[in-house]
PDB file of C-alpha atoms in Angstrom:
ATOM      1  CA  MET N   1      79.242 111.122 120.384  1.00  0.00           C
ATOM      2  CA  LYS N   2      78.264 109.494 116.995  1.00  0.00           C
ATOM      3  CA  LYS N   3      81.294 108.499 115.064  1.00  0.00           C
ATOM      4  CA  LYS N   4      81.249 110.195 111.756  1.00  0.00           C
ATOM      5  CA  PHE N   5      84.451 109.823 109.450  1.00  0.00           C
ATOM      6  CA  ILE N   6      86.250 107.243 107.460  1.00  0.00           C
ATOM      7  CA  ILE N   7      89.818 107.898 108.515  1.00  0.00           C
ATOM      8  CA  VAL N   8      92.592 107.346 106.057  1.00  0.00           C
ATOM      9  CA  LEU N   9      95.888 106.821 107.610  1.00  0.00           C
ATOM     10  CA  GLY N  10      98.871 107.837 105.235  1.00  0.00           C
ATOM     11  CA  GLY N  11      98.729 110.593 102.977  1.00  0.00           C
ATOM     12  CA  GLY N  12     100.779 109.009  99.916  1.00  0.00           C
ATOM     13  CA  GLU N  13      99.415 107.557  96.566  1.00  0.00           C
ATOM     14  CA  SER N  14      97.537 104.990  98.260  1.00  0.00           C
ATOM     15  CA  GLY N  15      95.909 106.970 101.034  1.00  0.00           C
ATOM     16  CA  VAL N  16      95.087 109.842  98.722  1.00  0.00           C
ATOM     17  CA  GLY N  17      93.366 107.307  96.067  1.00  0.00           C
ATOM     18  CA  ALA N  18      91.328 105.700  98.955  1.00  0.00           C
ATOM     19  CA  ALA N  19      90.310 109.289 100.131  1.00  0.00           C
ATOM     20  CA  LEU N  20      89.104 110.255  96.634  1.00  0.00           C
ATOM     21  CA  LEU N  21      87.290 107.024  96.251  1.00  0.00           C
ATOM     22  CA  ALA N  22      85.562 107.405  99.684  1.00  0.00           C
ATOM     23  CA  LYS N  23      84.627 111.041  99.061  1.00  0.00           C
ATOM     24  CA  LYS N  24      83.292 110.172  95.493  1.00  0.00           C
ATOM     25  CA  ASN N  25      80.993 107.446  97.114  1.00  0.00           C
ATOM     26  CA  GLY N  26      79.610 110.190  99.628  1.00  0.00           C
ATOM     27  CA  PHE N  27      81.695 109.447 102.855  1.00  0.00           C
ATOM     28  CA  LYS N  28      82.790 112.081 105.125  1.00  0.00           C
ATOM     29  CA  ILE N  29      86.755 111.491 105.316  1.00  0.00           C
ATOM     30  CA  PHE N  30      89.548 112.733 107.265  1.00  0.00           C
ATOM     31  CA  LEU N  31      93.183 111.867 106.288  1.00  0.00           C
ATOM     32  CA  SER N  32      96.110 111.900 108.925  1.00  0.00           C
ATOM     33  CA  ASP N  33      99.671 111.285 108.206  1.00  0.00           C
ATOM     34  CA  SER N  34     102.274 110.858 110.720  1.00  0.00           C
ATOM     35  CA  GLY N  35     104.960 112.684 108.191  1.00  0.00           C
ATOM     36  CA  MET N  36     104.682 115.617 105.690  1.00  0.00           C
ATOM     37  CA  ILE N  37     102.634 115.112 102.757  1.00  0.00           C
ATOM     38  CA  LEU N  38     104.099 115.665  99.448  1.00  0.00           C
ATOM     39  CA  ASN N  39     102.869 118.871  97.786  1.00  0.00           C
ATOM     40  CA  LYS N  40     101.272 116.956  94.744  1.00  0.00           C
ATOM     41  CA  TYR N  41      99.085 114.868  97.385  1.00  0.00           C
ATOM     42  CA  ARG N  42      98.424 118.061  99.544  1.00  0.00           C
ATOM     43  CA  LYS N  43      97.178 119.866  96.525  1.00  0.00           C
ATOM     44  CA  ILE N  44      94.722 117.090  95.500  1.00  0.00           C
ATOM     45  CA  LEU N  45      93.288 116.893  99.138  1.00  0.00           C
ATOM     46  CA  ILE N  46      92.845 120.816  99.223  1.00  0.00           C
ATOM     47  CA  GLU N  47      91.233 120.640  95.705  1.00  0.00           C
ATOM     48  CA  ASN N  48      88.802 118.001  96.823  1.00  0.00           C
ATOM     49  CA  LYS N  49      88.297 119.530 100.006  1.00  0.00           C
ATOM     50  CA  ILE N  50      89.214 116.408 101.986  1.00  0.00           C
ATOM     51  CA  PRO N  51      90.240 117.346 105.494  1.00  0.00           C
ATOM     52  CA  PHE N  52      93.795 116.378 106.639  1.00  0.00           C
ATOM     53  CA  GLU N  53      96.511 116.463 109.164  1.00  0.00           C
ATOM     54  CA  GLU N  54     100.313 116.060 108.762  1.00  0.00           C
ATOM     55  CA  LYS N  55     103.260 115.553 111.016  1.00  0.00           C
ATOM     56  CA  GLY N  56     101.372 113.537 113.376  1.00  0.00           C
ATOM     57  CA  HIS N  57      98.206 111.850 114.111  1.00  0.00           C
ATOM     58  CA  THR N  58      95.498 113.274 116.649  1.00  0.00           C
ATOM     59  CA  ASP N  59      94.806 109.840 118.172  1.00  0.00           C
ATOM     60  CA  ASN N  60      91.882 111.176 120.208  1.00  0.00           C
ATOM     61  CA  MET N  61      90.134 112.517 116.874  1.00  0.00           C
ATOM     62  CA  ILE N  62      90.843 109.817 115.023  1.00  0.00           C
ATOM     63  CA  ILE N  63      89.603 106.984 117.548  1.00  0.00           C
ATOM     64  CA  GLN N  64      86.462 109.098 118.699  1.00  0.00           C
ATOM     65  CA  ASN N  65      85.384 109.824 115.155  1.00  0.00           C
ATOM     66  CA  ALA N  66      86.076 106.780 113.107  1.00  0.00           C
ATOM     67  CA  ILE N  67      83.453 104.558 111.659  1.00  0.00           C
ATOM     68  CA  LYS N  68      86.222 102.599 109.534  1.00  0.00           C
ATOM     69  CA  VAL N  69      90.065 103.006 109.229  1.00  0.00           C
ATOM     70  CA  ILE N  70      91.777 102.810 105.827  1.00  0.00           C
ATOM     71  CA  LYS N  71      95.371 101.764 106.392  1.00  0.00           C
ATOM     72  CA  SER N  72      98.187 102.612 104.017  1.00  0.00           C
ATOM     73  CA  PRO N  73     100.557  99.615 103.407  1.00  0.00           C
ATOM     74  CA  GLY N  74     103.566 101.125 104.849  1.00  0.00           C
ATOM     75  CA  ILE N  75     101.867 101.351 108.054  1.00  0.00           C
ATOM     76  CA  SER N  76     102.928  98.747 110.629  1.00  0.00           C
ATOM     77  CA  ARG N  77     100.364  96.550 112.342  1.00  0.00           C
ATOM     78  CA  ASN N  78     102.434  97.029 115.335  1.00  0.00           C
ATOM     79  CA  ASN N  79     102.124 100.864 115.095  1.00  0.00           C
ATOM     80  CA  PRO N  80     100.635 102.001 118.585  1.00  0.00           C
ATOM     81  CA  LEU N  81      97.848 103.712 116.961  1.00  0.00           C
ATOM     82  CA  ILE N  82      96.763 100.799 114.987  1.00  0.00           C
ATOM     83  CA  LYS N  83      97.081  98.490 118.185  1.00  0.00           C
ATOM     84  CA  LYS N  84      94.701 101.108 119.960  1.00  0.00           C
ATOM     85  CA  ILE N  85      92.361 100.968 117.014  1.00  0.00           C
ATOM     86  CA  ASN N  86      92.386  97.208 116.884  1.00  0.00           C
ATOM     87  CA  PHE N  87      91.624  97.024 120.466  1.00  0.00           C
ATOM     88  CA  LEU N  88      88.698  99.377 120.222  1.00  0.00           C
ATOM     89  CA  GLY N  89      87.218  97.057 117.488  1.00  0.00           C
ATOM     90  CA  ILE N  90      87.121 100.111 115.029  1.00  0.00           C
ATOM     91  CA  PRO N  91      87.326  98.052 111.595  1.00  0.00           C
ATOM     92  CA  ILE N  92      90.435  98.313 109.654  1.00  0.00           C
ATOM     93  CA  GLN N  93      90.850  97.922 105.830  1.00  0.00           C
ATOM     94  CA  SER N  94      93.500  98.120 103.299  1.00  0.00           C
ATOM     95  CA  GLU N  95      93.304 100.280 100.360  1.00  0.00           C
ATOM     96  CA  LEU N  96      92.736  97.461  97.950  1.00  0.00           C
ATOM     97  CA  GLU N  97      90.126  95.813 100.336  1.00  0.00           C
ATOM     98  CA  PHE N  98      88.433  99.360 100.602  1.00  0.00           C
ATOM     99  CA  GLY N  99      88.531  99.807  96.611  1.00  0.00           C
ATOM    100  CA  LYS N 100      87.318  96.201  95.878  1.00  0.00           C
ATOM    101  CA  ASN N 101      84.104  97.140  97.660  1.00  0.00           C
ATOM    102  CA  PHE N 102      83.041  99.306  94.819  1.00  0.00           C
ATOM    103  CA  LEU N 103      83.757  96.909  91.778  1.00  0.00           C
ATOM    104  CA  LYS N 104      80.605  94.904  91.371  1.00  0.00           C
ATOM    105  CA  ASN N 105      80.930  93.436  87.981  1.00  0.00           C
ATOM    106  CA  SER N 106      84.806  93.386  87.561  1.00  0.00           C
ATOM    107  CA  TYR N 107      87.768  90.960  87.919  1.00  0.00           C
ATOM    108  CA  VAL N 108      90.730  91.524  90.007  1.00  0.00           C
ATOM    109  CA  ILE N 109      94.232  89.781  89.034  1.00  0.00           C
ATOM    110  CA  GLY N 110      96.390  89.872  91.931  1.00  0.00           C
ATOM    111  CA  ILE N 111     100.360  89.112  91.295  1.00  0.00           C
ATOM    112  CA  THR N 112     102.292  88.585  94.419  1.00  0.00           C
ATOM    113  CA  GLY N 113     105.993  87.229  94.838  1.00  0.00           C
ATOM    114  CA  SER N 114     109.248  88.649  95.267  1.00  0.00           C
ATOM    115  CA  ASN N 115     110.526  88.869  91.826  1.00  0.00           C
ATOM    116  CA  GLY N 116     108.692  89.399  88.852  1.00  0.00           C
ATOM    117  CA  LYS N 117     105.661  91.255  89.710  1.00  0.00           C
ATOM    118  CA  THR N 118     105.875  94.388  87.589  1.00  0.00           C
ATOM    119  CA  THR N 119     107.021  92.249  84.341  1.00  0.00           C
ATOM    120  CA  THR N 120     104.290  89.799  84.890  1.00  0.00           C
ATOM    121  CA  CYS N 121     101.420  92.550  85.428  1.00  0.00           C
ATOM    122  CA  SER N 122     102.698  94.505  82.326  1.00  0.00           C
ATOM    123  CA  ILE N 123     102.537  90.911  80.215  1.00  0.00           C
ATOM    124  CA  ILE N 124      99.155  90.230  81.414  1.00  0.00           C
ATOM    125  CA  TYR N 125      98.090  94.081  81.019  1.00  0.00           C
ATOM    126  CA  LYS N 126      99.162  94.251  77.173  1.00  0.00           C
ATOM    127  CA  ILE N 127      97.604  90.983  76.602  1.00  0.00           C
ATOM    128  CA  LEU N 128      94.003  92.041  78.005  1.00  0.00           C
ATOM    129  CA  LYS N 129      94.284  95.389  76.377  1.00  0.00           C
ATOM    130  CA  LYS N 130      95.283  93.910  72.982  1.00  0.00           C
ATOM    131  CA  LYS N 131      92.001  91.686  73.428  1.00  0.00           C
ATOM    132  CA  GLY N 132      89.728  94.885  73.616  1.00  0.00           C
ATOM    133  CA  ILE N 133      89.239  94.647  77.448  1.00  0.00           C
ATOM    134  CA  ASN N 134      88.724  97.606  79.542  1.00  0.00           C
ATOM    135  CA  VAL N 135      91.625  97.069  81.879  1.00  0.00           C
ATOM    136  CA  GLY N 136      93.566  99.221  84.225  1.00  0.00           C
ATOM    137  CA  ILE N 137      96.998  98.405  86.272  1.00  0.00           C
ATOM    138  CA  ALA N 138      97.705  99.610  89.836  1.00  0.00           C
ATOM    139  CA  GLY N 139      99.610  98.773  92.835  1.00  0.00           C
ATOM    140  CA  ASN N 140     103.248  99.091  92.212  1.00  0.00           C
ATOM    141  CA  ILE N 141     102.493 100.357  88.643  1.00  0.00           C
ATOM    142  CA  GLY N 142     100.906 103.431  88.172  1.00  0.00           C
ATOM    143  CA  HIS N 143      98.127 104.974  90.497  1.00  0.00           C
ATOM    144  CA  SER N 144      96.624 103.444  93.676  1.00  0.00           C
ATOM    145  CA  PHE N 145      94.135 100.844  93.342  1.00  0.00           C
ATOM    146  CA  SER N 146      91.338 103.274  94.648  1.00  0.00           C
ATOM    147  CA  LYS N 147      92.139 105.796  91.831  1.00  0.00           C
ATOM    148  CA  GLU N 148      91.690 103.181  89.150  1.00  0.00           C
ATOM    149  CA  VAL N 149      88.660 101.987  90.800  1.00  0.00           C
ATOM    150  CA  ILE N 150      87.170 105.425  90.251  1.00  0.00           C
ATOM    151  CA  LYS N 151      87.557 104.742  86.343  1.00  0.00           C
ATOM    152  CA  LYS N 152      85.685 101.598  86.858  1.00  0.00           C
ATOM    153  CA  LYS N 153      88.021  99.157  85.008  1.00  0.00           C
ATOM    154  CA  THR N 154      88.873  95.528  85.052  1.00  0.00           C
ATOM    155  CA  PHE N 155      92.181  95.505  87.359  1.00  0.00           C
ATOM    156  CA  ILE N 156      95.586  93.885  87.459  1.00  0.00           C
ATOM    157  CA  TYR N 157      97.225  94.801  90.961  1.00  0.00           C
TER     158      TYR N 157
END
Protein backbone atom coordinates (compact mmCIF):
# COMPACT_ATOMS: atom_id res chain seq x y z
CA MET A 1 0.00 0.00 0.00
CA LYS A 2 1.38 3.39 -0.96
CA LYS A 3 1.58 5.89 1.88
CA LYS A 4 -0.33 9.04 1.17
CA PHE A 5 -0.88 11.41 4.08
CA ILE A 6 0.90 13.90 6.23
CA ILE A 7 -0.35 12.91 9.64
CA VAL A 8 -0.73 15.67 12.20
CA LEU A 9 -0.76 14.48 15.79
CA GLY A 10 -2.53 16.91 18.09
CA GLY A 11 -5.65 18.94 17.40
CA GLY A 12 -4.86 22.13 19.28
CA GLU A 13 -3.51 25.44 18.00
CA SER A 14 -0.22 23.96 16.78
CA GLY A 15 -1.68 20.89 15.08
CA VAL A 16 -4.53 22.71 13.37
CA GLY A 17 -2.11 25.39 12.15
CA ALA A 18 0.16 22.71 10.67
CA ALA A 19 -2.82 20.99 9.02
CA LEU A 20 -3.96 24.28 7.44
CA LEU A 21 -0.46 24.98 6.11
CA ALA A 22 -0.14 21.46 4.71
CA LYS A 23 -3.54 21.72 3.02
CA LYS A 24 -2.66 25.12 1.55
CA ASN A 25 0.43 23.55 0.02
CA GLY A 26 -1.48 20.69 -1.60
CA PHE A 27 -0.77 17.84 0.81
CA LYS A 28 -3.31 15.25 1.86
CA ILE A 29 -3.69 15.51 5.62
CA PHE A 30 -5.15 13.48 8.42
CA LEU A 31 -5.24 14.93 11.93
CA SER A 32 -5.44 12.71 14.99
CA ASP A 33 -5.89 13.70 18.62
CA SER A 34 -5.92 11.36 21.62
CA GLY A 35 -8.39 13.62 23.42
CA MET A 36 -11.31 15.82 22.53
CA ILE A 37 -10.70 18.56 19.97
CA LEU A 38 -12.02 21.92 21.12
CA ASN A 39 -15.06 23.14 19.19
CA LYS A 40 -13.19 26.14 17.73
CA TYR A 41 -10.56 23.82 16.19
CA ARG A 42 -13.09 21.17 15.13
CA LYS A 43 -14.98 23.91 13.26
CA ILE A 44 -11.80 25.01 11.43
CA LEU A 45 -11.03 21.41 10.42
CA ILE A 46 -14.57 20.83 9.13
CA GLU A 47 -14.67 24.16 7.25
CA ASN A 48 -11.37 23.32 5.57
CA LYS A 49 -12.39 19.71 4.82
CA ILE A 50 -9.49 18.29 6.81
CA PRO A 51 -10.25 14.73 7.96
CA PHE A 52 -9.65 14.07 11.63
CA GLU A 53 -10.23 11.73 14.52
CA GLU A 54 -10.42 12.43 18.23
CA LYS A 55 -10.57 10.48 21.51
CA GLY A 56 -7.75 8.19 20.39
CA HIS A 57 -5.26 7.46 17.64
CA THR A 58 -5.90 4.72 15.10
CA ASP A 59 -2.30 3.49 15.13
CA ASN A 60 -2.54 1.21 12.07
CA MET A 61 -4.20 3.88 9.92
CA ILE A 62 -1.53 6.40 10.91
CA ILE A 63 1.44 4.08 10.44
CA GLN A 64 0.21 2.58 7.16
CA ASN A 65 -0.57 5.94 5.55
CA ALA A 66 2.01 8.40 6.91
CA ILE A 67 4.63 9.87 4.60
CA LYS A 68 5.49 12.29 7.42
CA VAL A 69 4.22 13.02 10.92
CA ILE A 70 3.93 16.52 12.35
CA LYS A 71 3.94 16.21 16.12
CA SER A 72 2.46 18.85 18.35
CA PRO A 73 4.82 19.98 21.13
CA GLY A 74 2.67 18.57 23.92
CA ILE A 75 3.13 14.96 22.75
CA SER A 76 6.02 13.25 24.51
CA ARG A 77 8.81 11.52 22.59
CA ASN A 78 8.12 8.59 24.91
CA ASN A 79 4.54 8.21 23.68
CA PRO A 80 4.11 4.59 22.43
CA LEU A 81 2.81 5.76 19.03
CA ILE A 82 5.77 8.13 18.59
CA LYS A 83 8.14 5.28 19.48
CA LYS A 84 6.47 3.07 16.82
CA ILE A 85 6.71 5.84 14.22
CA ASN A 86 10.40 6.34 15.03
CA PHE A 87 11.07 2.59 14.90
CA LEU A 88 9.50 2.40 11.43
CA GLY A 89 11.62 5.33 10.20
CA ILE A 90 8.69 7.60 9.37
CA PRO A 91 9.97 11.20 9.50
CA ILE A 92 8.66 13.28 12.39
CA GLN A 93 8.78 17.07 12.38
CA SER A 94 7.71 19.68 14.86
CA GLU A 95 5.14 22.24 13.79
CA LEU A 96 7.87 24.91 13.77
CA GLU A 97 10.20 22.82 11.60
CA PHE A 98 7.36 22.04 9.18
CA GLY A 99 6.36 25.70 8.93
CA LYS A 100 9.95 26.86 8.37
CA ASN A 101 10.06 24.71 5.21
CA PHE A 102 7.70 27.19 3.56
CA LEU A 103 9.63 30.37 4.37
CA LYS A 104 12.18 31.06 1.67
CA ASN A 105 13.13 34.71 2.11
CA SER A 106 12.33 35.29 5.75
CA TYR A 107 14.13 35.22 9.02
CA VAL A 108 13.01 33.57 12.21
CA ILE A 109 14.06 34.94 15.55
CA GLY A 110 13.70 32.22 18.16
CA ILE A 111 13.47 33.20 21.80
CA THR A 112 14.14 30.43 24.32
CA GLY A 113 14.61 30.19 28.05
CA SER A 114 12.56 29.78 31.17
CA ASN A 115 11.75 33.42 31.96
CA GLY A 116 11.07 36.53 29.91
CA LYS A 117 10.21 35.00 26.52
CA THR A 118 6.87 36.78 26.14
CA THR A 119 8.33 40.13 27.15
CA THR A 120 11.39 39.72 24.89
CA CYS A 121 9.24 38.64 21.93
CA SER A 122 6.90 41.58 22.45
CA ILE A 123 9.75 44.10 22.59
CA ILE A 124 11.46 42.75 19.46
CA TYR A 125 8.12 42.61 17.64
CA LYS A 126 7.38 46.26 18.48
CA ILE A 127 10.85 47.41 17.39
CA LEU A 128 10.63 45.62 14.02
CA LYS A 129 7.03 46.73 13.45
CA LYS A 130 8.00 50.36 14.17
CA LYS A 131 10.77 50.02 11.55
CA GLY A 132 8.12 49.02 8.98
CA ILE A 133 9.11 45.36 8.75
CA ASN A 134 6.33 42.91 7.86
CA VAL A 135 6.57 40.86 11.04
CA GLY A 136 4.45 38.30 12.84
CA ILE A 137 4.59 36.83 16.28
CA ALA A 138 3.76 33.21 17.02
CA GLY A 139 4.28 30.35 19.39
CA ASN A 140 3.56 31.09 23.00
CA ILE A 141 1.97 34.39 21.89
CA GLY A 142 -0.93 34.40 19.46
CA HIS A 143 -1.35 31.80 16.74
CA SER A 144 0.70 28.78 15.82
CA PHE A 145 3.81 29.36 13.74
CA SER A 146 2.29 27.49 10.79
CA LYS A 147 -0.82 29.69 10.79
CA GLU A 148 1.43 32.73 10.64
CA VAL A 149 3.54 31.20 7.84
CA ILE A 150 0.38 31.15 5.73
CA LYS A 151 0.55 34.97 5.95
CA LYS A 152 4.22 34.95 4.78
CA LYS A 153 5.82 37.29 7.29
CA THR A 154 9.10 37.60 9.11
CA PHE A 155 8.62 35.84 12.41
CA ILE A 156 9.43 36.00 16.05
CA TYR A 157 8.80 32.63 17.67
